[in-house]
Each structure stands twice: as C-alpha cells, then as structure tokens.
Amino acid sequence: MKYVGIIGAGTMGIGIAQVAATNGCKVLVYDANPKQAETATLGLEKTLIKLVDKQKISADKMTEILANISIATELKDFKECELIIEAIIENKEIKTKVFTELENHVLESCIIGSNTSSISITSLGAELKNPERFIGIHFFNPAPIMPLVEVIPSLLTEKSLADKIYHLMKEWGKTPVIAKDIPGFIVNRIARPYYGEALRIVEENIATPEQVDDAMKTYGNFKMGPFELMDLIGIDVNFSVTTTVYKDYFYDPKYKPSLLQQRMSEAKLHGRKTGKGFYDYSEGAEKPVPQKDEVLYDDIFHRILSMLINEAVEAKRLGIASDEDLDLAMQKGVNYPKGLLQWGKEIGYDLVTEVLENLYDEYQEDRYRQSPLLRRM
C-alpha cells in the first residue's frame, strides 16, 4: 500500500503519518482544524531534525519523509488512498460522522481503520455502508517509537483483512498482534489493575503514590510505576479509558474506576501536560522520596502483579489472543519486563490464587474473583 490517509493531526495522527512516510508511503494528513495540520507537520520537521542531529536518520531520509507527507484540506482529497487510519477524539458519534462522510469519497477497495483505544470496532464499522473493509489498527504513543500495533477485526470485517494489515504492520517495522474486539482489546483490558489496584492502595492510605511506584520498580523491575505512568499518559485519558471499559463490561466491579482519579481529572490535575498530577512537574519542584518498607513493598508488588496475571489468564480463557500475543502485547505495548503468563509460571499460579483469595476474604468483593482457568494453570 503506497497511498495512505491519516485523519487527525494530533500527536498520534502525525506519529502514524511519520511511520507510514518513513516506509515509503505517500501520506495525506487531514485535520478538521487546518492550522493543527500545519502545526503538526512543522513539529514533525523539528523532531526529524533532532533525529538527524543524533545520527538516528540521515538528512536524505528526513527530506524523503517530509516529501512523502502532504496536507489534505477536505476528506474528498482521500479519493486515491488505499488505506485510511483515523486518529481523532475518542468519541463514537464524532468518529461515526467522519466515517460515513469519508465513505462517499474513497475507492470501494479502500481499507478504513480506526486507532481507537477503547471504542468497539464492531459498533463503529456497523454504521458504514461497507463494514467489511473496516478494522481497528491501534498504535501506541509515541507511534514512531512504540513497536506494538493491535489489529482488531470486527464481527463484520472481511476475514482476510486482519492478516493483510498484520503483514503491512510487519513491513512498517512494527510488532503486530491480532485481538478480539472486546473492551480495551488486549493491553487496555489487561493493564487496568496496574492503575486501578494502585489507586485503591493509595485511596485506603495503605501506601503513598511514591511508595507504590518504588515497589513496582524495585520488586518488579517495571520501568515506570503506575502513578508515574498515569501522569505521563494523562490522568484524564487514563480515567476515560477505565470508565469506557467499565461501562462496556456492563459495570463489572473488576474495572470499577477510582474516585480519586475522577476528582483529579475534575481538578485538571492531569499530570505532566498540566504541570501537576500525582507528582509536581513545575520548575524546581522536588519529587518526594518514598519511605521504604520491605514488607509493605512486597505486599504491594504481589497484590498488583496477581491482579495483572489473573487478568491475563482470563484473556487466555476467553481466547482474546494467542498466549504468545498476550505476553508480547504487554511487553511491547506498555513495556512490562515480562509477559504476564510467563510471570505467572515463574512465581507459581498457586501464589497468585492465594493472594487473590486473601484479598477476597478481606474485601468480600467480586473485584477479586479468580479466572475459572487460574486454578487449573
């Protein structure tokens, strides 16, 4: 595929455009706000200049990438595109409106993809005249750096399309995995306890955010603790994804959002992008030093890890993806040090069961129920 369209010139959209252009595609970028498209391409040029300065790419390659990207002013400019990827706001109604208009202008053979992280691919595709050509193509931020791409066919997607996109992503140098169209797909479903259980620990005054982060980094070798990661992602974004997954699973208590996170989102304490979240990022601010406690750290680590492993086992039971892809997705999509199924084998599934049983005994909440498969692992 040599002609690619990108709808949305935000960080994700221009990042996907960079990936496609780097791999020799002619890319058209459209944004409802023309100034945003211009700003994004100027920002990309600055990014590429830095890569040249660091000798990550050549000056000739930078020139080639920029020459491959053009700005579209209307959706009908996409009439020759073979593939179009939407990367706009996480709002089903807005996305649907764009897709239904887009269908009036593109080739019958054009593949339409969505980079949504949480909205049902089936529900989006069902609104199209030709839902067979619609598929989820979920990149992770920043798209040029993060290797994982979740490929999500809907119930209506033509059977061979997932494999076609899978191989295209391979050609683009990505690590694709094919996932079922379930809320959160692979990563955003399995990763929910990393944030949710950490928030609960802090809400109950069991530990501070810096203690939870320190425990997960020192005991689990995670690159970032859950609170550091929420600040990086954006507390509002993380809360929105959690809320969507919770709602789409018919309010399953396993995915119940945090009141603390809601209040911080309401206060616009969104993390790095606003200068303050769980940590203060203003100039001169010092990060709090955690009070280390080995017993507490061990409890925190095993509590959060057990919840994660249980979620991965449940995803395996439901056939959301292959065992290999489930582990690969968590390593390549959110930089987990190990795949969770592999980790379960290493620490012993019996230990995971024991931790969850103790949590259930303490809280008497369905949040801590075990996957039916866990006891047989």
mmCIF file of C-alpha atoms in Angstrom:
data_model
loop_
_atom_site.group_PDB
_atom_site.id
_atom_site.type_symbol
_atom_site.label_atom_id
_atom_site.label_comp_id
_atom_site.label_asym_id
_atom_site.label_seq_id
_atom_site.Cartn_x
_atom_site.Cartn_y
_atom_site.Cartn_z
ATOM 1 C CA MET A 1 0.000 0.000 0.000
ATOM 2 C CA LYS A 2 1.578 3.214 -1.171
ATOM 3 C CA TYR A 3 -1.187 5.791 -0.648
ATOM 4 C CA VAL A 4 -2.209 6.300 2.960
ATOM 5 C CA GLY A 5 -4.549 8.831 4.539
ATOM 6 C CA ILE A 6 -4.477 9.950 8.163
ATOM 7 C CA ILE A 7 -7.457 11.684 9.770
ATOM 8 C CA GLY A 8 -6.402 13.723 12.800
ATOM 9 C CA ALA A 9 -3.164 15.667 13.128
ATOM 10 C CA GLY A 10 -2.690 15.308 16.869
ATOM 11 C CA THR A 11 0.311 13.581 18.410
ATOM 12 C CA MET A 12 -0.928 10.135 17.428
ATOM 13 C CA GLY A 13 -2.047 11.055 13.919
ATOM 14 C CA ILE A 14 1.195 12.763 12.921
ATOM 15 C CA GLY A 15 3.134 9.929 14.561
ATOM 16 C CA ILE A 16 1.362 7.328 12.404
ATOM 17 C CA ALA A 17 1.941 9.553 9.367
ATOM 18 C CA GLN A 18 5.661 9.560 10.192
ATOM 19 C CA VAL A 19 5.709 5.759 10.399
ATOM 20 C CA ALA A 20 3.965 5.365 7.036
ATOM 21 C CA ALA A 21 6.091 8.040 5.332
ATOM 22 C CA THR A 22 9.292 6.516 6.702
ATOM 23 C CA ASN A 23 8.282 3.282 4.993
ATOM 24 C CA GLY A 24 7.892 4.892 1.591
ATOM 25 C CA CYS A 25 4.151 5.630 1.592
ATOM 26 C CA LYS A 26 2.684 8.808 0.185
ATOM 27 C CA VAL A 27 0.705 10.176 3.131
ATOM 28 C CA LEU A 28 -2.141 12.688 3.226
ATOM 29 C CA VAL A 29 -2.906 14.195 6.639
ATOM 30 C CA TYR A 30 -6.290 15.790 7.299
ATOM 31 C CA ASP A 31 -7.499 17.642 10.358
ATOM 32 C CA ALA A 32 -10.794 19.493 10.829
ATOM 33 C CA ASN A 33 -8.611 22.357 12.066
ATOM 34 C CA PRO A 34 -6.258 23.217 9.154
ATOM 35 C CA LYS A 35 -3.890 25.109 11.477
ATOM 36 C CA GLN A 36 -3.423 21.928 13.532
ATOM 37 C CA ALA A 37 -2.261 20.030 10.439
ATOM 38 C CA GLU A 38 0.266 22.766 9.634
ATOM 39 C CA THR A 39 1.484 22.917 13.249
ATOM 40 C CA ALA A 40 1.836 19.120 13.362
ATOM 41 C CA THR A 41 3.935 18.948 10.196
ATOM 42 C CA LEU A 42 6.189 21.762 11.435
ATOM 43 C CA GLY A 43 6.556 19.897 14.713
ATOM 44 C CA LEU A 44 7.444 16.731 12.813
ATOM 45 C CA GLU A 45 10.148 18.591 10.904
ATOM 46 C CA LYS A 46 11.702 19.729 14.194
ATOM 47 C CA THR A 47 11.557 16.144 15.505
ATOM 48 C CA LEU A 48 13.267 14.812 12.387
ATOM 49 C CA ILE A 49 15.996 17.479 12.593
ATOM 50 C CA LYS A 50 16.762 16.248 16.123
ATOM 51 C CA LEU A 51 16.955 12.674 14.819
ATOM 52 C CA VAL A 52 19.417 13.799 12.149
ATOM 53 C CA ASP A 53 21.497 15.640 14.788
ATOM 54 C CA LYS A 54 21.583 12.434 16.851
ATOM 55 C CA GLN A 55 22.518 10.460 13.724
ATOM 56 C CA LYS A 56 19.404 8.299 14.067
ATOM 57 C CA ILE A 57 18.441 9.066 10.460
ATOM 58 C CA SER A 58 20.264 10.703 7.540
ATOM 59 C CA ALA A 59 19.478 14.162 6.179
ATOM 60 C CA ASP A 60 18.376 12.493 2.940
ATOM 61 C CA LYS A 61 15.944 10.267 4.861
ATOM 62 C CA MET A 62 14.486 13.309 6.619
ATOM 63 C CA THR A 63 13.946 15.011 3.256
ATOM 64 C CA GLU A 64 12.286 11.846 1.908
ATOM 65 C CA ILE A 65 9.918 11.525 4.912
ATOM 66 C CA LEU A 66 8.827 15.158 4.709
ATOM 67 C CA ALA A 67 8.361 14.917 0.923
ATOM 68 C CA ASN A 68 6.081 11.915 1.450
ATOM 69 C CA ILE A 69 3.663 13.878 3.678
ATOM 70 C CA SER A 70 1.099 16.340 2.354
ATOM 71 C CA ILE A 71 -1.820 18.151 3.994
ATOM 72 C CA ALA A 72 -5.367 17.410 2.827
ATOM 73 C CA THR A 73 -7.915 20.181 3.130
ATOM 74 C CA GLU A 74 -11.018 18.046 2.593
ATOM 75 C CA LEU A 75 -11.976 14.407 3.072
ATOM 76 C CA LYS A 76 -12.556 14.078 -0.671
ATOM 77 C CA ASP A 77 -8.787 14.554 -1.103
ATOM 78 C CA PHE A 78 -8.504 10.919 0.084
ATOM 79 C CA LYS A 79 -10.112 9.611 -3.127
ATOM 80 C CA GLU A 80 -6.977 7.732 -4.240
ATOM 81 C CA CYS A 81 -5.969 6.327 -0.834
ATOM 82 C CA GLU A 82 -5.647 2.564 -0.371
ATOM 83 C CA LEU A 83 -5.681 2.789 3.427
ATOM 84 C CA ILE A 84 -7.029 5.480 5.758
ATOM 85 C CA ILE A 85 -6.389 5.492 9.512
ATOM 86 C CA GLU A 86 -8.499 7.684 11.794
ATOM 87 C CA ALA A 87 -6.842 9.086 14.922
ATOM 88 C CA ILE A 88 -9.225 11.676 16.348
ATOM 89 C CA ILE A 89 -11.029 12.247 19.655
ATOM 90 C CA GLU A 90 -12.352 9.163 21.500
ATOM 91 C CA ASN A 91 -15.997 9.891 20.762
ATOM 92 C CA LYS A 92 -18.108 7.361 18.880
ATOM 93 C CA GLU A 93 -20.566 9.891 17.441
ATOM 94 C CA ILE A 94 -17.801 12.129 16.061
ATOM 95 C CA LYS A 95 -15.883 9.183 14.604
ATOM 96 C CA THR A 96 -19.025 7.736 13.012
ATOM 97 C CA LYS A 97 -19.864 11.059 11.385
ATOM 98 C CA VAL A 98 -16.377 11.228 9.857
ATOM 99 C CA PHE A 99 -16.503 7.626 8.589
ATOM 100 C CA THR A 100 -19.925 7.948 6.967
ATOM 101 C CA GLU A 101 -18.828 11.101 5.130
ATOM 102 C CA LEU A 102 -15.500 9.527 4.191
ATOM 103 C CA GLU A 103 -17.225 6.582 2.506
ATOM 104 C CA ASN A 104 -18.717 8.966 -0.060
ATOM 105 C CA HIS A 105 -15.261 9.969 -1.316
ATOM 106 C CA VAL A 106 -12.983 6.900 -1.250
ATOM 107 C CA LEU A 107 -12.406 3.920 -3.514
ATOM 108 C CA GLU A 108 -14.527 0.813 -2.909
ATOM 109 C CA SER A 109 -11.290 -1.076 -2.284
ATOM 110 C CA CYS A 110 -10.023 1.437 0.299
ATOM 111 C CA ILE A 111 -9.454 -0.016 3.773
ATOM 112 C CA ILE A 112 -10.686 2.190 6.619
ATOM 113 C CA GLY A 113 -9.059 1.771 10.028
ATOM 114 C CA SER A 114 -9.523 3.330 13.436
ATOM 115 C CA ASN A 115 -6.810 3.941 16.001
ATOM 116 C CA THR A 116 -9.376 3.917 18.832
ATOM 117 C CA SER A 117 -8.054 2.548 22.107
ATOM 118 C CA SER A 118 -11.384 1.667 23.684
ATOM 119 C CA ILE A 119 -14.420 2.002 21.384
ATOM 120 C CA SER A 120 -15.935 -1.152 19.888
ATOM 121 C CA ILE A 121 -14.701 -1.711 16.336
ATOM 122 C CA THR A 122 -17.918 -3.569 15.534
ATOM 123 C CA SER A 123 -20.070 -0.644 16.683
ATOM 124 C CA LEU A 124 -18.049 1.819 14.571
ATOM 125 C CA GLY A 125 -17.996 -0.397 11.482
ATOM 126 C CA ALA A 126 -21.690 -1.242 11.663
ATOM 127 C CA GLU A 127 -22.552 2.340 10.724
ATOM 128 C CA LEU A 128 -20.755 2.060 7.371
ATOM 129 C CA LYS A 129 -22.268 1.021 4.060
ATOM 130 C CA ASN A 130 -19.365 -1.412 3.648
ATOM 131 C CA PRO A 131 -18.348 -2.612 7.136
ATOM 132 C CA GLU A 132 -16.291 -5.474 5.649
ATOM 133 C CA ARG A 133 -13.440 -3.046 4.909
ATOM 134 C CA PHE A 134 -13.340 -1.553 8.413
ATOM 135 C CA ILE A 135 -10.812 -2.659 11.057
ATOM 136 C CA GLY A 136 -9.093 -1.476 14.236
ATOM 137 C CA ILE A 137 -5.416 -0.519 13.874
ATOM 138 C CA HIS A 138 -4.362 0.599 17.340
ATOM 139 C CA PHE A 139 -0.903 2.172 17.638
ATOM 140 C CA PHE A 140 0.651 3.103 20.979
ATOM 141 C CA ASN A 141 2.018 6.518 21.853
ATOM 142 C CA PRO A 142 4.502 7.674 20.620
ATOM 143 C CA ALA A 143 3.698 5.776 17.405
ATOM 144 C CA PRO A 144 7.164 6.076 15.785
ATOM 145 C CA ILE A 145 8.831 4.579 18.879
ATOM 146 C CA MET A 146 6.386 2.098 20.426
ATOM 147 C CA PRO A 147 6.541 -1.162 18.455
ATOM 148 C CA LEU A 148 3.124 -2.656 19.241
ATOM 149 C CA VAL A 149 0.098 -2.379 16.962
ATOM 150 C CA GLU A 150 -3.138 -4.150 17.919
ATOM 151 C CA VAL A 151 -5.039 -5.305 14.825
ATOM 152 C CA ILE A 152 -8.720 -5.735 15.686
ATOM 153 C CA PRO A 153 -11.213 -7.159 13.197
ATOM 154 C CA SER A 154 -14.885 -6.589 13.965
ATOM 155 C CA LEU A 155 -17.613 -9.201 13.643
ATOM 156 C CA LEU A 156 -18.287 -7.714 10.201
ATOM 157 C CA THR A 157 -14.692 -7.337 8.939
ATOM 158 C CA GLU A 158 -13.766 -9.364 5.854
ATOM 159 C CA LYS A 159 -11.936 -12.491 7.064
ATOM 160 C CA SER A 160 -8.597 -11.954 5.313
ATOM 161 C CA LEU A 161 -8.253 -8.258 6.189
ATOM 162 C CA ALA A 162 -6.677 -8.771 9.631
ATOM 163 C CA ASP A 163 -3.852 -10.821 8.108
ATOM 164 C CA LYS A 164 -3.351 -8.205 5.389
ATOM 165 C CA ILE A 165 -2.980 -5.404 7.963
ATOM 166 C CA TYR A 166 -0.851 -7.661 10.189
ATOM 167 C CA HIS A 167 1.662 -8.150 7.360
ATOM 168 C CA LEU A 168 1.577 -4.459 6.435
ATOM 169 C CA MET A 169 2.469 -3.524 10.022
ATOM 170 C CA LYS A 170 5.341 -6.016 9.848
ATOM 171 C CA GLU A 171 6.535 -4.268 6.682
ATOM 172 C CA TRP A 172 6.371 -0.981 8.574
ATOM 173 C CA GLY A 173 8.701 -2.440 11.213
ATOM 174 C CA LYS A 174 6.026 -2.826 13.871
ATOM 175 C CA THR A 175 5.136 -5.727 16.182
ATOM 176 C CA PRO A 176 1.500 -6.511 15.366
ATOM 177 C CA VAL A 177 -0.859 -8.739 17.348
ATOM 178 C CA ILE A 178 -4.383 -9.746 16.371
ATOM 179 C CA ALA A 179 -7.005 -9.266 19.086
ATOM 180 C CA LYS A 180 -10.703 -9.911 19.505
ATOM 181 C CA ASP A 181 -12.994 -6.890 19.524
ATOM 182 C CA ILE A 182 -13.567 -6.773 23.274
ATOM 183 C CA PRO A 183 -13.471 -3.646 25.510
ATOM 184 C CA GLY A 184 -9.872 -2.499 25.898
ATOM 185 C CA PHE A 185 -8.659 -5.073 23.343
ATOM 186 C CA ILE A 186 -5.519 -6.704 24.845
ATOM 187 C CA VAL A 187 -3.388 -4.039 26.528
ATOM 188 C CA ASN A 188 -6.001 -1.634 27.859
ATOM 189 C CA ARG A 189 -8.003 -4.519 29.320
ATOM 190 C CA ILE A 190 -5.171 -6.479 30.930
ATOM 191 C CA ALA A 191 -3.372 -3.358 32.200
ATOM 192 C CA ARG A 192 -6.350 -1.956 34.114
ATOM 193 C CA PRO A 193 -5.292 -3.419 37.507
ATOM 194 C CA TYR A 194 -1.867 -1.770 37.209
ATOM 195 C CA TYR A 195 -3.642 1.542 37.676
ATOM 196 C CA GLY A 196 -6.855 0.511 39.458
ATOM 197 C CA GLU A 197 -5.274 -1.506 42.253
ATOM 198 C CA ALA A 198 -2.519 1.077 42.756
ATOM 199 C CA LEU A 199 -5.175 3.785 43.123
ATOM 200 C CA ARG A 200 -7.095 1.685 45.608
ATOM 201 C CA ILE A 201 -3.992 1.127 47.740
ATOM 202 C CA VAL A 202 -3.458 4.893 47.929
ATOM 203 C CA GLU A 203 -7.157 5.684 48.464
ATOM 204 C CA GLU A 204 -7.116 3.399 51.521
ATOM 205 C CA ASN A 205 -3.969 5.044 52.921
ATOM 206 C CA ILE A 206 -2.058 1.768 52.743
ATOM 207 C CA ALA A 207 0.805 3.487 50.918
ATOM 208 C CA THR A 208 1.702 6.730 49.127
ATOM 209 C CA PRO A 209 1.976 7.060 45.320
ATOM 210 C CA GLU A 210 5.752 7.238 45.539
ATOM 211 C CA GLN A 211 5.866 4.062 47.666
ATOM 212 C CA VAL A 212 3.670 2.169 45.179
ATOM 213 C CA ASP A 213 5.826 3.344 42.265
ATOM 214 C CA ASP A 214 9.030 2.449 44.107
ATOM 215 C CA ALA A 215 7.697 -1.010 44.989
ATOM 216 C CA MET A 216 6.751 -1.850 41.392
ATOM 217 C CA LYS A 217 10.079 -0.608 40.046
ATOM 218 C CA THR A 218 12.334 -2.215 42.641
ATOM 219 C CA TYR A 219 10.462 -5.502 43.166
ATOM 220 C CA GLY A 220 9.009 -5.920 39.676
ATOM 221 C CA ASN A 221 11.580 -4.109 37.519
ATOM 222 C CA PHE A 222 8.830 -2.059 35.853
ATOM 223 C CA LYS A 223 10.306 0.939 34.030
ATOM 224 C CA MET A 224 7.652 3.262 35.451
ATOM 225 C CA GLY A 225 5.390 2.957 38.458
ATOM 226 C CA PRO A 226 1.621 3.213 37.939
ATOM 227 C CA PHE A 227 1.378 6.820 39.199
ATOM 228 C CA GLU A 228 4.317 7.989 37.086
ATOM 229 C CA LEU A 229 2.712 6.279 34.111
ATOM 230 C CA MET A 230 -0.725 7.823 34.737
ATOM 231 C CA ASP A 231 0.926 11.257 34.909
ATOM 232 C CA LEU A 232 2.648 10.560 31.586
ATOM 233 C CA ILE A 233 -0.470 9.207 29.827
ATOM 234 C CA GLY A 234 -2.689 11.902 31.292
ATOM 235 C CA ILE A 235 -4.886 11.199 34.309
ATOM 236 C CA ASP A 236 -7.941 12.358 32.366
ATOM 237 C CA VAL A 237 -7.139 10.000 29.468
ATOM 238 C CA ASN A 238 -6.483 7.062 31.778
ATOM 239 C CA PHE A 239 -9.709 7.732 33.674
ATOM 240 C CA SER A 240 -11.664 7.955 30.412
ATOM 241 C CA VAL A 241 -10.352 4.588 29.185
ATOM 242 C CA THR A 242 -11.125 2.958 32.546
ATOM 243 C CA THR A 243 -14.646 4.390 32.505
ATOM 244 C CA THR A 244 -15.253 3.132 28.964
ATOM 245 C CA VAL A 245 -14.019 -0.376 29.762
ATOM 246 C CA TYR A 246 -16.110 -0.443 32.968
ATOM 247 C CA LYS A 247 -19.259 0.635 31.108
ATOM 248 C CA ASP A 248 -18.665 -1.710 28.166
ATOM 249 C CA TYR A 249 -18.263 -4.674 30.533
ATOM 250 C CA PHE A 250 -21.699 -3.884 31.969
ATOM 251 C CA TYR A 251 -20.195 -2.376 35.145
ATOM 252 C CA ASP A 252 -18.102 -5.379 36.123
ATOM 253 C CA PRO A 253 -16.550 -4.428 39.519
ATOM 254 C CA LYS A 254 -13.132 -5.623 38.294
ATOM 255 C CA TYR A 255 -12.906 -2.469 36.194
ATOM 256 C CA LYS A 256 -14.528 -0.012 38.577
ATOM 257 C CA PRO A 257 -12.965 3.469 38.186
ATOM 258 C CA SER A 258 -11.304 5.308 41.056
ATOM 259 C CA LEU A 259 -12.981 8.226 42.810
ATOM 260 C CA LEU A 260 -9.530 9.720 43.485
ATOM 261 C CA GLN A 261 -8.734 9.642 39.779
ATOM 262 C CA GLN A 262 -12.101 11.205 38.964
ATOM 263 C CA ARG A 263 -11.521 14.066 41.403
ATOM 264 C CA MET A 264 -8.029 14.714 40.000
ATOM 265 C CA SER A 265 -9.424 14.693 36.485
ATOM 266 C CA GLU A 266 -12.124 17.177 37.530
ATOM 267 C CA ALA A 267 -9.468 19.406 39.115
ATOM 268 C CA LYS A 268 -7.490 19.304 35.840
ATOM 269 C CA LEU A 269 -4.554 17.757 37.651
ATOM 270 C CA HIS A 270 -3.817 15.697 34.565
ATOM 271 C CA GLY A 271 -0.128 15.006 35.083
ATOM 272 C CA ARG A 272 2.835 16.152 33.019
ATOM 273 C CA LYS A 273 0.772 18.026 30.436
ATOM 274 C CA THR A 274 -0.736 20.335 33.089
ATOM 275 C CA GLY A 275 2.381 20.510 35.250
ATOM 276 C CA LYS A 276 0.881 18.622 38.165
ATOM 277 C CA GLY A 277 -0.727 15.258 38.775
ATOM 278 C CA PHE A 278 0.318 12.724 41.366
ATOM 279 C CA TYR A 279 3.687 14.475 41.148
ATOM 280 C CA ASP A 280 4.585 18.141 40.738
ATOM 281 C CA TYR A 281 6.373 18.912 37.444
ATOM 282 C CA SER A 282 6.754 22.655 37.938
ATOM 283 C CA GLU A 283 10.234 24.126 37.732
ATOM 284 C CA GLY A 284 12.259 23.499 40.858
ATOM 285 C CA ALA A 285 9.769 21.021 42.333
ATOM 286 C CA GLU A 286 11.355 18.046 44.067
ATOM 287 C CA LYS A 287 9.956 14.568 43.757
ATOM 288 C CA PRO A 288 9.053 13.132 47.176
ATOM 289 C CA VAL A 289 11.371 10.429 48.492
ATOM 290 C CA PRO A 290 9.461 7.253 49.390
ATOM 291 C CA GLN A 291 9.706 5.805 52.870
ATOM 292 C CA LYS A 292 10.937 2.302 52.128
ATOM 293 C CA ASP A 293 9.262 -0.653 53.836
ATOM 294 C CA GLU A 294 10.178 -4.147 52.617
ATOM 295 C CA VAL A 295 7.087 -5.884 53.981
ATOM 296 C CA LEU A 296 4.763 -3.217 52.550
ATOM 297 C CA TYR A 297 6.595 -3.216 49.207
ATOM 298 C CA ASP A 298 6.309 -6.993 48.916
ATOM 299 C CA ASP A 299 2.558 -6.838 49.620
ATOM 300 C CA ILE A 300 2.044 -4.043 47.067
ATOM 301 C CA PHE A 301 4.021 -5.833 44.384
ATOM 302 C CA HIS A 302 2.313 -9.207 44.782
ATOM 303 C CA ARG A 303 -1.142 -7.631 45.064
ATOM 304 C CA ILE A 304 -0.869 -5.668 41.814
ATOM 305 C CA LEU A 305 1.025 -8.404 39.946
ATOM 306 C CA SER A 306 -1.504 -11.075 40.962
ATOM 307 C CA MET A 307 -4.347 -8.915 39.661
ATOM 308 C CA LEU A 308 -2.496 -8.457 36.361
ATOM 309 C CA ILE A 309 -1.716 -12.148 35.970
ATOM 310 C CA ASN A 310 -5.318 -13.067 36.765
ATOM 311 C CA GLU A 311 -6.480 -10.674 34.023
ATOM 312 C CA ALA A 312 -4.046 -12.211 31.527
ATOM 313 C CA VAL A 313 -5.255 -15.716 32.413
ATOM 314 C CA GLU A 314 -8.862 -14.624 31.893
ATOM 315 C CA ALA A 315 -7.917 -13.145 28.497
ATOM 316 C CA LYS A 316 -6.362 -16.519 27.633
ATOM 317 C CA ARG A 317 -9.528 -18.330 28.747
ATOM 318 C CA LEU A 318 -11.668 -16.104 26.536
ATOM 319 C CA GLY A 319 -9.369 -16.542 23.537
ATOM 320 C CA ILE A 320 -8.817 -12.815 23.137
ATOM 321 C CA ALA A 321 -5.458 -13.571 21.518
ATOM 322 C CA SER A 322 -2.860 -16.336 21.433
ATOM 323 C CA ASP A 323 -0.713 -16.898 24.541
ATOM 324 C CA GLU A 324 2.292 -15.550 22.652
ATOM 325 C CA ASP A 325 0.457 -12.396 21.570
ATOM 326 C CA LEU A 326 -0.964 -11.792 25.060
ATOM 327 C CA ASP A 327 2.542 -11.755 26.531
ATOM 328 C CA LEU A 328 4.066 -9.902 23.577
ATOM 329 C CA ALA A 329 1.423 -7.161 23.724
ATOM 330 C CA MET A 330 2.132 -6.299 27.350
ATOM 331 C CA GLN A 331 5.878 -6.201 26.771
ATOM 332 C CA LYS A 332 5.789 -4.194 23.550
ATOM 333 C CA GLY A 333 2.728 -2.030 24.295
ATOM 334 C CA VAL A 334 3.384 -0.930 27.890
ATOM 335 C CA ASN A 335 6.997 -2.051 28.431
ATOM 336 C CA TYR A 336 6.267 -4.728 31.036
ATOM 337 C CA PRO A 337 9.502 -6.513 31.959
ATOM 338 C CA LYS A 338 7.942 -9.932 31.280
ATOM 339 C CA GLY A 339 4.846 -11.397 29.733
ATOM 340 C CA LEU A 340 2.241 -11.976 32.439
ATOM 341 C CA LEU A 341 1.542 -15.622 31.573
ATOM 342 C CA GLN A 342 5.274 -16.286 31.705
ATOM 343 C CA TRP A 343 5.488 -14.384 35.006
ATOM 344 C CA GLY A 344 2.660 -16.481 36.423
ATOM 345 C CA LYS A 345 4.586 -19.652 35.656
ATOM 346 C CA GLU A 346 7.715 -18.246 37.269
ATOM 347 C CA ILE A 347 6.177 -17.168 40.580
ATOM 348 C CA GLY A 348 3.640 -20.010 40.585
ATOM 349 C CA TYR A 349 -0.072 -19.727 39.867
ATOM 350 C CA ASP A 350 -0.747 -21.137 43.344
ATOM 351 C CA LEU A 351 0.734 -17.964 44.848
ATOM 352 C CA VAL A 352 -1.496 -15.821 42.617
ATOM 353 C CA THR A 353 -4.529 -17.808 43.783
ATOM 354 C CA GLU A 354 -3.509 -17.370 47.436
ATOM 355 C CA VAL A 355 -3.093 -13.591 47.079
ATOM 356 C CA LEU A 356 -6.488 -13.222 45.387
ATOM 357 C CA GLU A 357 -8.212 -15.440 47.958
ATOM 358 C CA ASN A 358 -6.795 -13.305 50.768
ATOM 359 C CA LEU A 359 -7.971 -10.122 49.059
ATOM 360 C CA TYR A 360 -11.429 -11.587 48.519
ATOM 361 C CA ASP A 361 -11.631 -12.663 52.171
ATOM 362 C CA GLU A 362 -10.694 -9.151 53.274
ATOM 363 C CA TYR A 363 -12.930 -7.129 50.931
ATOM 364 C CA GLN A 364 -15.718 -9.572 50.032
ATOM 365 C CA GLU A 365 -15.828 -8.006 46.580
ATOM 366 C CA ASP A 366 -16.257 -9.610 43.175
ATOM 367 C CA ARG A 367 -13.371 -7.391 42.057
ATOM 368 C CA TYR A 368 -11.022 -10.076 43.401
ATOM 369 C CA ARG A 369 -12.647 -13.126 41.820
ATOM 370 C CA GLN A 370 -10.316 -15.517 40.089
ATOM 371 C CA SER A 371 -10.486 -16.523 36.467
ATOM 372 C CA PRO A 372 -12.006 -20.035 36.314
ATOM 373 C CA LEU A 373 -8.870 -21.048 34.408
ATOM 374 C CA LEU A 374 -6.440 -19.863 37.089
ATOM 375 C CA ARG A 375 -6.907 -22.825 39.423
ATOM 376 C CA ARG A 376 -6.195 -25.200 36.520
ATOM 377 C CA MET A 377 -2.968 -23.462 35.437
#
